[in-house]
């Protein structure tokens, strides 16, 4: 034990140079730097791993009055001192503490050196200096501050460049920096700004795919929704809903799809099914305790009686509009069919379509979609919806065009915008631009319309063709906006298979198959659907529209009769050429064409007058004075002042014995010796000319007038109902309405009265099953079906059909004058009572229309 203790004492005395550390410290205190240097070197030589020597060496290097002042080296040496301290034994540490060399002293000097170096770095701040500092002193406690400073300098430089490439490079080189988030935000904004500036729809699709987490994804999808659905095709909305990322715009697309195609498979959730069911309900205004409410068609209360006034437009009718404008004590409101309030403080409402309405608020009109969103933020003057499609909007006496989502198709700056055939027409400064819907969709999806105002006026030739006018020039444009005939100083005459143009030089042709003007002038030409006759300087040329071969003969003159026949003059000869190639020589013949039926013509040779078809085949002829068409298939022939009837197949129907023939509704009226008869073309029945007025068909019978009264006869002219009535009309298969002495009555063929007399009747509704009339008897209204009998006895003040053409609902008002009450009953088209209510007179006025 005594040996071990002696050994430790000996070792300790050898490890620590006796008095060396004290002498170094003393020299430093006296600023005797030369002596301190020598002692430190001596100390390193004897004990290179002595933390005390390193500590004092660092202290020397960090003294500013020392000519070898070097804070960077001091940092290195003090770090070494701390490392040596950590591996030095406790006994040595205690011995060093006697010379005031402790871990606290080492840490204090370390902190001082680092603080100085940090301040020095901040005084001349640069990325390079900070990186050098961090490389030299990776464990500096100011590391985070310096990294922040370095990233801040880099970020400021990046913002100075302010390009996508600069921000991408910054984020790549500083992925964990707090500035990377800011850089990413700015980069996201730049990308979106570039996207919005270009406005190309396909770029928005790419953006959504590449940057689904963008801060601007909602605005991107809003634009995609507005532009991709410009056509309002339900498939476009369905596609958007399937691919959209944001619920807000999915819902908006679903709302519009509901109004455009309520049967879409994407609208099958329970809530939408219920909304769809309520939407289809028809509501009827009713009053209770002086408050207006609404019932559905089964009489169930849908909206409580809490309103004081409704629009005149919804009185006396079933309400199908999804919005109802009503007023209560707090003002006007837009309410939905489930009774909920969508908007309040509304002054007025205009229904524009099933999906669009105008609301008046604070004296201004605003445009709304009926799913609840405002289509255009600013106020408007008026609007018009095209086929539940695009909206024509007027502001400041100028017009613009918008989609249902408020996307501007055309800015509000035009005198007028309208559709014409297949074209859309824009008028501005007395000039016209013409577009098609296809081109509007294409350009609006890419950017904006590039309207060219190049027309003074236009004329629609058919739905897909129009002539444009500009000064003295004309052109022909098709529905692909291609110039079929270019601008020129001529007058354009459209033709089904080509066109010809007239100018000061004469006529020239336009070949629409080659889309070119044939450069040859003609003094004159004639044209129709079958032929083209051209006059040259020497002769005439005939071209068949149906025969593509070139003409082989020329003529002295040509006269076009109709599309199937042309009259040719050559060397004092006159021939009639038919479209099938048949040639007929004519001498003293006369020809008559029929504009209403050009497939036929009549030819007279002076002895007989015949009818020929388009192939030149004789249909019939005879000793007739004149032939005229009565219908498309019937000809009225005249022979010595008398008229007969022959079909275009040559069938002789009526001999020429009549003074007059006329046709209406399949009945040919005959006149003979001032008496009237008829021939039924459908049943091939002749009613002799023995009556005083035009004969009409009444069911299976014929209404005839003898003297001043009407009756019915059958096809054999046997009397069915005597000629003793002022009017006869069919009621149903077995009964008739007759009028006699200013009163009407329903009778059967035995002339037995089936009803009491009534003074008038009026059709209220008609479908495939029956007709429903209201009638007046002794000043009261009743209602009767022609097939289902009487619905209401004549005891009502008025009866109205407040339903639609497809589905009737009848309102029957019974005014109890003495009690000052109105009992109102509602019936369906089968005559079944839906419900009834009793109203005081002031309540009744709230729901009944002025008419």
PDB file of C-alpha atoms in Angstrom, residues 566-834:
ATOM      1  CA  UNK A 566     -85.903  22.787-120.148  1.00  0.00           C
ATOM      2  CA  UNK A 567     -87.135  24.325-123.401  1.00  0.00           C
ATOM      3  CA  UNK A 568     -84.463  24.361-126.151  1.00  0.00           C
ATOM      4  CA  UNK A 569     -84.467  26.599-129.227  1.00  0.00           C
ATOM      5  CA  UNK A 570     -82.213  25.690-132.162  1.00  0.00           C
ATOM      6  CA  UNK A 571     -82.558  26.575-135.874  1.00  0.00           C
ATOM      7  CA  UNK A 572     -86.241  27.511-135.556  1.00  0.00           C
ATOM      8  CA  UNK A 573     -86.927  24.211-133.776  1.00  0.00           C
ATOM      9  CA  UNK A 574     -88.373  23.995-130.261  1.00  0.00           C
ATOM     10  CA  UNK A 575     -87.782  20.897-128.114  1.00  0.00           C
ATOM     11  CA  UNK A 576     -88.575  20.038-124.523  1.00  0.00           C
ATOM     12  CA  UNK A 577     -85.782  18.172-122.722  1.00  0.00           C
ATOM     13  CA  UNK A 578     -86.648  16.176-119.591  1.00  0.00           C
ATOM     14  CA  UNK A 579     -84.133  15.363-116.853  1.00  0.00           C
ATOM     15  CA  UNK A 580     -84.160  11.678-117.776  1.00  0.00           C
ATOM     16  CA  UNK A 581     -82.962  12.563-121.287  1.00  0.00           C
ATOM     17  CA  UNK A 582     -86.282  12.328-123.129  1.00  0.00           C
ATOM     18  CA  UNK A 583     -86.639  14.954-125.883  1.00  0.00           C
ATOM     19  CA  UNK A 584     -90.091  16.075-127.040  1.00  0.00           C
ATOM     20  CA  UNK A 585     -90.525  18.127-130.190  1.00  0.00           C
ATOM     21  CA  UNK A 586     -92.929  21.032-129.771  1.00  0.00           C
ATOM     22  CA  UNK A 587     -94.577  23.060-132.515  1.00  0.00           C
ATOM     23  CA  UNK A 588     -97.682  24.958-131.597  1.00  0.00           C
ATOM     24  CA  UNK A 589     -97.708  23.520-128.107  1.00  0.00           C
ATOM     25  CA  UNK A 590     -98.178  25.573-124.965  1.00  0.00           C
ATOM     26  CA  UNK A 591     -96.559  24.609-121.648  1.00  0.00           C
ATOM     27  CA  UNK A 592     -97.630  25.310-118.097  1.00  0.00           C
ATOM     28  CA  UNK A 593     -95.516  24.555-115.026  1.00  0.00           C
ATOM     29  CA  UNK A 594     -96.736  24.152-111.465  1.00  0.00           C
ATOM     30  CA  UNK A 595     -94.473  25.946-108.923  1.00  0.00           C
ATOM     31  CA  UNK A 596     -96.209  24.165-106.060  1.00  0.00           C
ATOM     32  CA  UNK A 597     -95.529  20.766-107.654  1.00  0.00           C
ATOM     33  CA  UNK A 598     -92.562  21.069-110.084  1.00  0.00           C
ATOM     34  CA  UNK A 599     -92.436  17.337-110.880  1.00  0.00           C
ATOM     35  CA  UNK A 600     -95.346  17.840-113.303  1.00  0.00           C
ATOM     36  CA  UNK A 601     -96.237  20.112-116.185  1.00  0.00           C
ATOM     37  CA  UNK A 602     -99.160  20.394-118.577  1.00  0.00           C
ATOM     38  CA  UNK A 603     -98.741  20.524-122.366  1.00  0.00           C
ATOM     39  CA  UNK A 604    -101.407  21.490-124.875  1.00  0.00           C
ATOM     40  CA  UNK A 605    -101.128  20.702-128.574  1.00  0.00           C
ATOM     41  CA  UNK A 606    -104.262  22.682-129.451  1.00  0.00           C
ATOM     42  CA  UNK A 607    -106.465  19.575-129.458  1.00  0.00           C
ATOM     43  CA  UNK A 608    -105.792  17.955-126.078  1.00  0.00           C
ATOM     44  CA  UNK A 609    -104.344  19.074-122.769  1.00  0.00           C
ATOM     45  CA  UNK A 610    -102.198  16.509-120.971  1.00  0.00           C
ATOM     46  CA  UNK A 611    -100.268  16.111-117.724  1.00  0.00           C
ATOM     47  CA  UNK A 612     -96.659  14.879-117.928  1.00  0.00           C
ATOM     48  CA  UNK A 613     -94.410  13.750-115.105  1.00  0.00           C
ATOM     49  CA  UNK A 614     -90.720  14.632-114.651  1.00  0.00           C
ATOM     50  CA  UNK A 615     -89.623  11.783-116.935  1.00  0.00           C
ATOM     51  CA  UNK A 616     -91.777  13.116-119.774  1.00  0.00           C
ATOM     52  CA  UNK A 617     -94.353  10.315-119.427  1.00  0.00           C
ATOM     53  CA  UNK A 618     -97.988  11.248-120.148  1.00  0.00           C
ATOM     54  CA  UNK A 619    -100.148  10.728-117.049  1.00  0.00           C
ATOM     55  CA  UNK A 620    -103.460  11.616-118.681  1.00  0.00           C
ATOM     56  CA  UNK A 621    -104.862  13.914-121.341  1.00  0.00           C
ATOM     57  CA  UNK A 622    -108.221  14.940-122.662  1.00  0.00           C
ATOM     58  CA  UNK A 623    -110.356  17.675-124.034  1.00  0.00           C
ATOM     59  CA  UNK A 624    -109.659  19.951-121.093  1.00  0.00           C
ATOM     60  CA  UNK A 625    -109.433  23.704-120.962  1.00  0.00           C
ATOM     61  CA  UNK A 626    -107.172  23.882-117.922  1.00  0.00           C
ATOM     62  CA  UNK A 627    -105.412  21.727-115.327  1.00  0.00           C
ATOM     63  CA  UNK A 628    -104.499  22.906-111.831  1.00  0.00           C
ATOM     64  CA  UNK A 629    -103.371  21.185-108.667  1.00  0.00           C
ATOM     65  CA  UNK A 630    -105.913  21.008-105.876  1.00  0.00           C
ATOM     66  CA  UNK A 631    -103.610  19.077-103.503  1.00  0.00           C
ATOM     67  CA  UNK A 632    -100.188  17.454-103.864  1.00  0.00           C
ATOM     68  CA  UNK A 633    -101.809  14.412-105.505  1.00  0.00           C
ATOM     69  CA  UNK A 634    -105.095  15.759-106.900  1.00  0.00           C
ATOM     70  CA  UNK A 635    -105.685  17.853-109.992  1.00  0.00           C
ATOM     71  CA  UNK A 636    -108.700  19.947-110.764  1.00  0.00           C
ATOM     72  CA  UNK A 637    -109.512  19.724-114.488  1.00  0.00           C
ATOM     73  CA  UNK A 638    -111.797  22.159-116.268  1.00  0.00           C
ATOM     74  CA  UNK A 639    -113.849  21.232-119.297  1.00  0.00           C
ATOM     75  CA  UNK A 640    -116.230  23.710-120.863  1.00  0.00           C
ATOM     76  CA  UNK A 641    -116.664  25.592-117.590  1.00  0.00           C
ATOM     77  CA  UNK A 642    -117.163  22.500-115.431  1.00  0.00           C
ATOM     78  CA  UNK A 643    -114.680  21.032-112.956  1.00  0.00           C
ATOM     79  CA  UNK A 644    -113.627  17.460-112.292  1.00  0.00           C
ATOM     80  CA  UNK A 645    -110.957  15.680-110.204  1.00  0.00           C
ATOM     81  CA  UNK A 646    -108.108  13.401-111.338  1.00  0.00           C
ATOM     82  CA  UNK A 647    -105.196  12.026-109.276  1.00  0.00           C
ATOM     83  CA  UNK A 648    -101.527  12.263-110.243  1.00  0.00           C
ATOM     84  CA  UNK A 649    -101.646   8.530-110.898  1.00  0.00           C
ATOM     85  CA  UNK A 650    -104.222   9.194-113.642  1.00  0.00           C
ATOM     86  CA  UNK A 651    -107.266   7.946-111.689  1.00  0.00           C
ATOM     87  CA  UNK A 652    -110.511   9.745-112.603  1.00  0.00           C
ATOM     88  CA  UNK A 653    -112.189  10.600-109.277  1.00  0.00           C
ATOM     89  CA  UNK A 654    -114.891  13.157-110.132  1.00  0.00           C
ATOM     90  CA  UNK A 655    -116.277  13.829-113.587  1.00  0.00           C
ATOM     91  CA  UNK A 656    -116.127  17.453-114.745  1.00  0.00           C
ATOM     92  CA  UNK A 657    -119.696  18.342-113.839  1.00  0.00           C
ATOM     93  CA  UNK A 658    -119.199  20.758-110.955  1.00  0.00           C
ATOM     94  CA  UNK A 659    -119.181  24.536-110.800  1.00  0.00           C
ATOM     95  CA  UNK A 660    -116.582  24.589-108.056  1.00  0.00           C
ATOM     96  CA  UNK A 661    -114.163  22.290-106.211  1.00  0.00           C
ATOM     97  CA  UNK A 662    -112.181  23.009-103.052  1.00  0.00           C
ATOM     98  CA  UNK A 663    -110.443  20.826-100.484  1.00  0.00           C
ATOM     99  CA  UNK A 664    -110.018  21.057 -96.704  1.00  0.00           C
ATOM    100  CA  UNK A 665    -109.170  18.370 -94.149  1.00  0.00           C
ATOM    101  CA  UNK A 666    -109.582  15.548 -96.655  1.00  0.00           C
ATOM    102  CA  UNK A 667    -113.011  16.698 -97.829  1.00  0.00           C
ATOM    103  CA  UNK A 668    -113.436  18.057-101.363  1.00  0.00           C
ATOM    104  CA  UNK A 669    -116.256  20.577-101.366  1.00  0.00           C
ATOM    105  CA  UNK A 670    -118.379  20.396-104.490  1.00  0.00           C
ATOM    106  CA  UNK A 671    -120.547  23.207-105.818  1.00  0.00           C
ATOM    107  CA  UNK A 672    -123.309  22.491-108.294  1.00  0.00           C
ATOM    108  CA  UNK A 673    -126.133  24.861-109.106  1.00  0.00           C
ATOM    109  CA  UNK A 674    -125.392  26.840-105.943  1.00  0.00           C
ATOM    110  CA  UNK A 675    -125.764  23.759-103.771  1.00  0.00           C
ATOM    111  CA  UNK A 676    -122.909  22.294-101.785  1.00  0.00           C
ATOM    112  CA  UNK A 677    -121.821  18.690-101.428  1.00  0.00           C
ATOM    113  CA  UNK A 678    -118.490  16.974-100.784  1.00  0.00           C
ATOM    114  CA  UNK A 679    -116.279  14.066-101.647  1.00  0.00           C
ATOM    115  CA  UNK A 680    -114.553  12.292 -98.723  1.00  0.00           C
ATOM    116  CA  UNK A 681    -111.066  11.421 -99.980  1.00  0.00           C
ATOM    117  CA  UNK A 682    -110.386   9.085 -97.060  1.00  0.00           C
ATOM    118  CA  UNK A 683    -113.582   7.049 -97.257  1.00  0.00           C
ATOM    119  CA  UNK A 684    -114.181   7.635-100.997  1.00  0.00           C
ATOM    120  CA  UNK A 685    -117.723   8.777-100.240  1.00  0.00           C
ATOM    121  CA  UNK A 686    -119.612  11.341-102.337  1.00  0.00           C
ATOM    122  CA  UNK A 687    -122.224  13.490-100.627  1.00  0.00           C
ATOM    123  CA  UNK A 688    -124.501  15.005-103.232  1.00  0.00           C
ATOM    124  CA  UNK A 689    -124.611  18.759-103.753  1.00  0.00           C
ATOM    125  CA  UNK A 690    -127.817  19.488-101.920  1.00  0.00           C
ATOM    126  CA  UNK A 691    -126.764  21.645 -98.951  1.00  0.00           C
ATOM    127  CA  UNK A 692    -126.225  25.290 -98.015  1.00  0.00           C
ATOM    128  CA  UNK A 693    -122.769  25.353 -96.339  1.00  0.00           C
ATOM    129  CA  UNK A 694    -119.420  23.614 -96.429  1.00  0.00           C
ATOM    130  CA  UNK A 695    -119.777  20.061 -95.157  1.00  0.00           C
ATOM    131  CA  UNK A 696    -117.496  19.042 -92.297  1.00  0.00           C
ATOM    132  CA  UNK A 697    -116.659  15.721 -90.725  1.00  0.00           C
ATOM    133  CA  UNK A 698    -118.046  15.150 -87.218  1.00  0.00           C
ATOM    134  CA  UNK A 699    -116.842  11.799 -85.972  1.00  0.00           C
ATOM    135  CA  UNK A 700    -117.986   9.155 -88.451  1.00  0.00           C
ATOM    136  CA  UNK A 701    -120.709  11.450 -89.765  1.00  0.00           C
ATOM    137  CA  UNK A 702    -121.007  14.618 -91.784  1.00  0.00           C
ATOM    138  CA  UNK A 703    -122.355  17.967 -90.622  1.00  0.00           C
ATOM    139  CA  UNK A 704    -124.689  19.388 -93.238  1.00  0.00           C
ATOM    140  CA  UNK A 705    -126.724  22.558 -93.381  1.00  0.00           C
ATOM    141  CA  UNK A 706    -130.240  22.678 -94.746  1.00  0.00           C
ATOM    142  CA  UNK A 707    -131.776  26.090 -94.808  1.00  0.00           C
ATOM    143  CA  UNK A 708    -130.359  27.800 -91.724  1.00  0.00           C
ATOM    144  CA  UNK A 709    -129.912  24.718 -89.542  1.00  0.00           C
ATOM    145  CA  UNK A 710    -127.292  22.020 -89.140  1.00  0.00           C
ATOM    146  CA  UNK A 711    -127.729  18.281 -88.790  1.00  0.00           C
ATOM    147  CA  UNK A 712    -125.751  15.062 -89.256  1.00  0.00           C
ATOM    148  CA  UNK A 713    -125.931  12.504 -92.058  1.00  0.00           C
ATOM    149  CA  UNK A 714    -124.055   9.268 -92.590  1.00  0.00           C
ATOM    150  CA  UNK A 715    -122.166   8.159 -95.704  1.00  0.00           C
ATOM    151  CA  UNK A 716    -125.453   7.148 -97.339  1.00  0.00           C
ATOM    152  CA  UNK A 717    -126.895  10.561 -96.547  1.00  0.00           C
ATOM    153  CA  UNK A 718    -129.340   9.048 -94.093  1.00  0.00           C
ATOM    154  CA  UNK A 719    -130.232  11.485 -91.357  1.00  0.00           C
ATOM    155  CA  UNK A 720    -128.487  10.836 -88.010  1.00  0.00           C
ATOM    156  CA  UNK A 721    -129.449  14.084 -86.289  1.00  0.00           C
ATOM    157  CA  UNK A 722    -132.089  16.326 -87.756  1.00  0.00           C
ATOM    158  CA  UNK A 723    -131.123  19.627 -89.324  1.00  0.00           C
ATOM    159  CA  UNK A 724    -132.586  21.740 -86.568  1.00  0.00           C
ATOM    160  CA  UNK A 725    -129.521  23.164 -84.759  1.00  0.00           C
ATOM    161  CA  UNK A 726    -127.364  26.273 -85.043  1.00  0.00           C
ATOM    162  CA  UNK A 727    -124.158  24.301 -84.284  1.00  0.00           C
ATOM    163  CA  UNK A 728    -123.135  20.670 -83.929  1.00  0.00           C
ATOM    164  CA  UNK A 729    -119.785  19.457 -82.561  1.00  0.00           C
ATOM    165  CA  UNK A 730    -118.708  16.048 -81.356  1.00  0.00           C
ATOM    166  CA  UNK A 731    -118.610  15.516 -77.600  1.00  0.00           C
ATOM    167  CA  UNK A 732    -117.533  11.870 -77.566  1.00  0.00           C
ATOM    168  CA  UNK A 733    -118.099   8.690 -79.561  1.00  0.00           C
ATOM    169  CA  UNK A 734    -121.840   8.615 -78.841  1.00  0.00           C
ATOM    170  CA  UNK A 735    -122.899  12.168 -78.084  1.00  0.00           C
ATOM    171  CA  UNK A 736    -122.758  15.671 -79.505  1.00  0.00           C
ATOM    172  CA  UNK A 737    -122.950  19.267 -78.351  1.00  0.00           C
ATOM    173  CA  UNK A 738    -125.691  21.121 -80.135  1.00  0.00           C
ATOM    174  CA  UNK A 739    -126.648  24.781 -79.990  1.00  0.00           C
ATOM    175  CA  UNK A 740    -130.208  25.928 -80.426  1.00  0.00           C
ATOM    176  CA  UNK A 741    -131.721  29.273 -79.580  1.00  0.00           C
ATOM    177  CA  UNK A 742    -128.509  30.501 -77.891  1.00  0.00           C
ATOM    178  CA  UNK A 743    -128.295  27.488 -75.569  1.00  0.00           C
ATOM    179  CA  UNK A 744    -126.084  24.412 -75.689  1.00  0.00           C
ATOM    180  CA  UNK A 745    -126.994  20.861 -74.799  1.00  0.00           C
ATOM    181  CA  UNK A 746    -125.405  17.435 -75.065  1.00  0.00           C
ATOM    182  CA  UNK A 747    -127.541  14.922 -76.946  1.00  0.00           C
ATOM    183  CA  UNK A 748    -127.166  11.412 -78.350  1.00  0.00           C
ATOM    184  CA  UNK A 749    -127.956  10.236 -81.886  1.00  0.00           C
ATOM    185  CA  UNK A 750    -131.558   9.723 -80.833  1.00  0.00           C
ATOM    186  CA  UNK A 751    -131.584  13.424 -79.995  1.00  0.00           C
ATOM    187  CA  UNK A 752    -132.216  12.624 -76.365  1.00  0.00           C
ATOM    188  CA  UNK A 753    -130.920  15.334 -74.011  1.00  0.00           C
ATOM    189  CA  UNK A 754    -128.123  14.102 -71.765  1.00  0.00           C
ATOM    190  CA  UNK A 755    -127.679  17.394 -69.899  1.00  0.00           C
ATOM    191  CA  UNK A 756    -129.595  20.470 -68.964  1.00  0.00           C
ATOM    192  CA  UNK A 757    -129.116  23.415 -71.337  1.00  0.00           C
ATOM    193  CA  UNK A 758    -126.099  25.661 -70.718  1.00  0.00           C
ATOM    194  CA  UNK A 759    -125.184  29.065 -72.146  1.00  0.00           C
ATOM    195  CA  UNK A 760    -121.490  28.537 -73.029  1.00  0.00           C
ATOM    196  CA  UNK A 761    -118.578  26.173 -72.633  1.00  0.00           C
ATOM    197  CA  UNK A 762    -114.769  26.398 -72.891  1.00  0.00           C
ATOM    198  CA  UNK A 763    -111.971  23.860 -73.185  1.00  0.00           C
ATOM    199  CA  UNK A 764    -109.745  23.840 -70.070  1.00  0.00           C
ATOM    200  CA  UNK A 765    -107.596  20.759 -70.642  1.00  0.00           C
ATOM    201  CA  UNK A 766    -107.011  18.008 -73.163  1.00  0.00           C
ATOM    202  CA  UNK A 767    -104.940  14.818 -73.154  1.00  0.00           C
ATOM    203  CA  UNK A 768    -105.094  11.419 -74.815  1.00  0.00           C
ATOM    204  CA  UNK A 769    -107.862  10.240 -72.467  1.00  0.00           C
ATOM    205  CA  UNK A 770    -110.358  13.061 -72.598  1.00  0.00           C
ATOM    206  CA  UNK A 771    -111.198  16.733 -72.903  1.00  0.00           C
ATOM    207  CA  UNK A 772    -112.331  18.760 -69.917  1.00  0.00           C
ATOM    208  CA  UNK A 773    -114.607  21.752 -70.348  1.00  0.00           C
ATOM    209  CA  UNK A 774    -116.077  24.288 -68.020  1.00  0.00           C
ATOM    210  CA  UNK A 775    -119.592  25.353 -68.839  1.00  0.00           C
ATOM    211  CA  UNK A 776    -121.995  28.049 -67.653  1.00  0.00           C
ATOM    212  CA  UNK A 777    -125.546  27.283 -66.587  1.00  0.00           C
ATOM    213  CA  UNK A 778    -127.743  30.022 -65.156  1.00  0.00           C
ATOM    214  CA  UNK A 779    -124.684  32.146 -64.392  1.00  0.00           C
ATOM    215  CA  UNK A 780    -122.800  29.399 -62.519  1.00  0.00           C
ATOM    216  CA  UNK A 781    -119.822  27.339 -63.665  1.00  0.00           C
ATOM    217  CA  UNK A 782    -119.662  23.561 -63.828  1.00  0.00           C
ATOM    218  CA  UNK A 783    -117.007  21.205 -65.223  1.00  0.00           C
ATOM    219  CA  UNK A 784    -117.459  18.136 -67.374  1.00  0.00           C
ATOM    220  CA  UNK A 785    -115.240  15.580 -69.103  1.00  0.00           C
ATOM    221  CA  UNK A 786    -116.292  14.374 -72.533  1.00  0.00           C
ATOM    222  CA  UNK A 787    -115.501  10.765 -71.558  1.00  0.00           C
ATOM    223  CA  UNK A 788    -115.754  10.701 -67.746  1.00  0.00           C
ATOM    224  CA  UNK A 789    -118.914  12.689 -67.186  1.00  0.00           C
ATOM    225  CA  UNK A 790    -119.594  15.607 -64.921  1.00  0.00           C
ATOM    226  CA  UNK A 791    -116.847  16.591 -62.463  1.00  0.00           C
ATOM    227  CA  UNK A 792    -118.521  19.623 -60.877  1.00  0.00           C
ATOM    228  CA  UNK A 793    -122.171  20.675 -60.848  1.00  0.00           C
ATOM    229  CA  UNK A 794    -122.827  24.233 -62.048  1.00  0.00           C
ATOM    230  CA  UNK A 795    -122.670  25.928 -58.668  1.00  0.00           C
ATOM    231  CA  UNK A 796    -119.298  27.709 -58.795  1.00  0.00           C
ATOM    232  CA  UNK A 797    -118.384  31.347 -59.334  1.00  0.00           C
ATOM    233  CA  UNK A 798    -115.389  30.433 -61.497  1.00  0.00           C
ATOM    234  CA  UNK A 799    -113.318  27.437 -62.512  1.00  0.00           C
ATOM    235  CA  UNK A 800    -109.681  27.745 -63.632  1.00  0.00           C
ATOM    236  CA  UNK A 801    -106.951  25.361 -64.746  1.00  0.00           C
ATOM    237  CA  UNK A 802    -104.002  26.488 -62.632  1.00  0.00           C
ATOM    238  CA  UNK A 803    -101.882  23.538 -63.750  1.00  0.00           C
ATOM    239  CA  UNK A 804     -99.841  23.038 -66.894  1.00  0.00           C
ATOM    240  CA  UNK A 805    -100.561  21.792 -70.396  1.00  0.00           C
ATOM    241  CA  UNK A 806     -99.296  18.366 -69.344  1.00  0.00           C
ATOM    242  CA  UNK A 807    -100.886  18.091 -65.932  1.00  0.00           C
ATOM    243  CA  UNK A 808    -104.048  19.903 -64.933  1.00  0.00           C
ATOM    244  CA  UNK A 809    -105.108  21.101 -61.517  1.00  0.00           C
ATOM    245  CA  UNK A 810    -108.436  22.865 -61.356  1.00  0.00           C
ATOM    246  CA  UNK A 811    -109.356  25.635 -58.967  1.00  0.00           C
ATOM    247  CA  UNK A 812    -113.121  25.914 -58.405  1.00  0.00           C
ATOM    248  CA  UNK A 813    -114.292  29.017 -56.548  1.00  0.00           C
ATOM    249  CA  UNK A 814    -117.678  29.024 -54.842  1.00  0.00           C
ATOM    250  CA  UNK A 815    -118.422  32.540 -53.583  1.00  0.00           C
ATOM    251  CA  UNK A 816    -120.843  32.624 -50.660  1.00  0.00           C
ATOM    252  CA  UNK A 817    -121.802  36.258 -51.083  1.00  0.00           C
ATOM    253  CA  UNK A 818    -123.917  36.706 -47.969  1.00  0.00           C
ATOM    254  CA  UNK A 819    -121.380  34.988 -45.743  1.00  0.00           C
ATOM    255  CA  UNK A 820    -118.564  36.847 -47.531  1.00  0.00           C
ATOM    256  CA  UNK A 821    -116.594  33.629 -47.935  1.00  0.00           C
ATOM    257  CA  UNK A 822    -114.982  31.811 -50.832  1.00  0.00           C
ATOM    258  CA  UNK A 823    -114.934  28.021 -50.726  1.00  0.00           C
ATOM    259  CA  UNK A 824    -112.122  26.947 -53.055  1.00  0.00           C
ATOM    260  CA  UNK A 825    -111.775  23.347 -54.194  1.00  0.00           C
ATOM    261  CA  UNK A 826    -108.792  21.851 -56.014  1.00  0.00           C
ATOM    262  CA  UNK A 827    -109.278  18.871 -58.351  1.00  0.00           C
ATOM    263  CA  UNK A 828    -106.968  16.797 -60.513  1.00  0.00           C
ATOM    264  CA  UNK A 829    -107.554  15.905 -64.162  1.00  0.00           C
ATOM    265  CA  UNK A 830    -109.496  12.801 -63.148  1.00  0.00           C
ATOM    266  CA  UNK A 831    -111.998  14.965 -61.293  1.00  0.00           C
ATOM    267  CA  UNK A 832    -110.804  13.811 -57.863  1.00  0.00           C
ATOM    268  CA  UNK A 833    -110.877  16.352 -55.061  1.00  0.00           C
ATOM    269  CA  UNK A 834    -107.370  17.099 -53.807  1.00  0.00           C
TER     270      UNK A 834
END
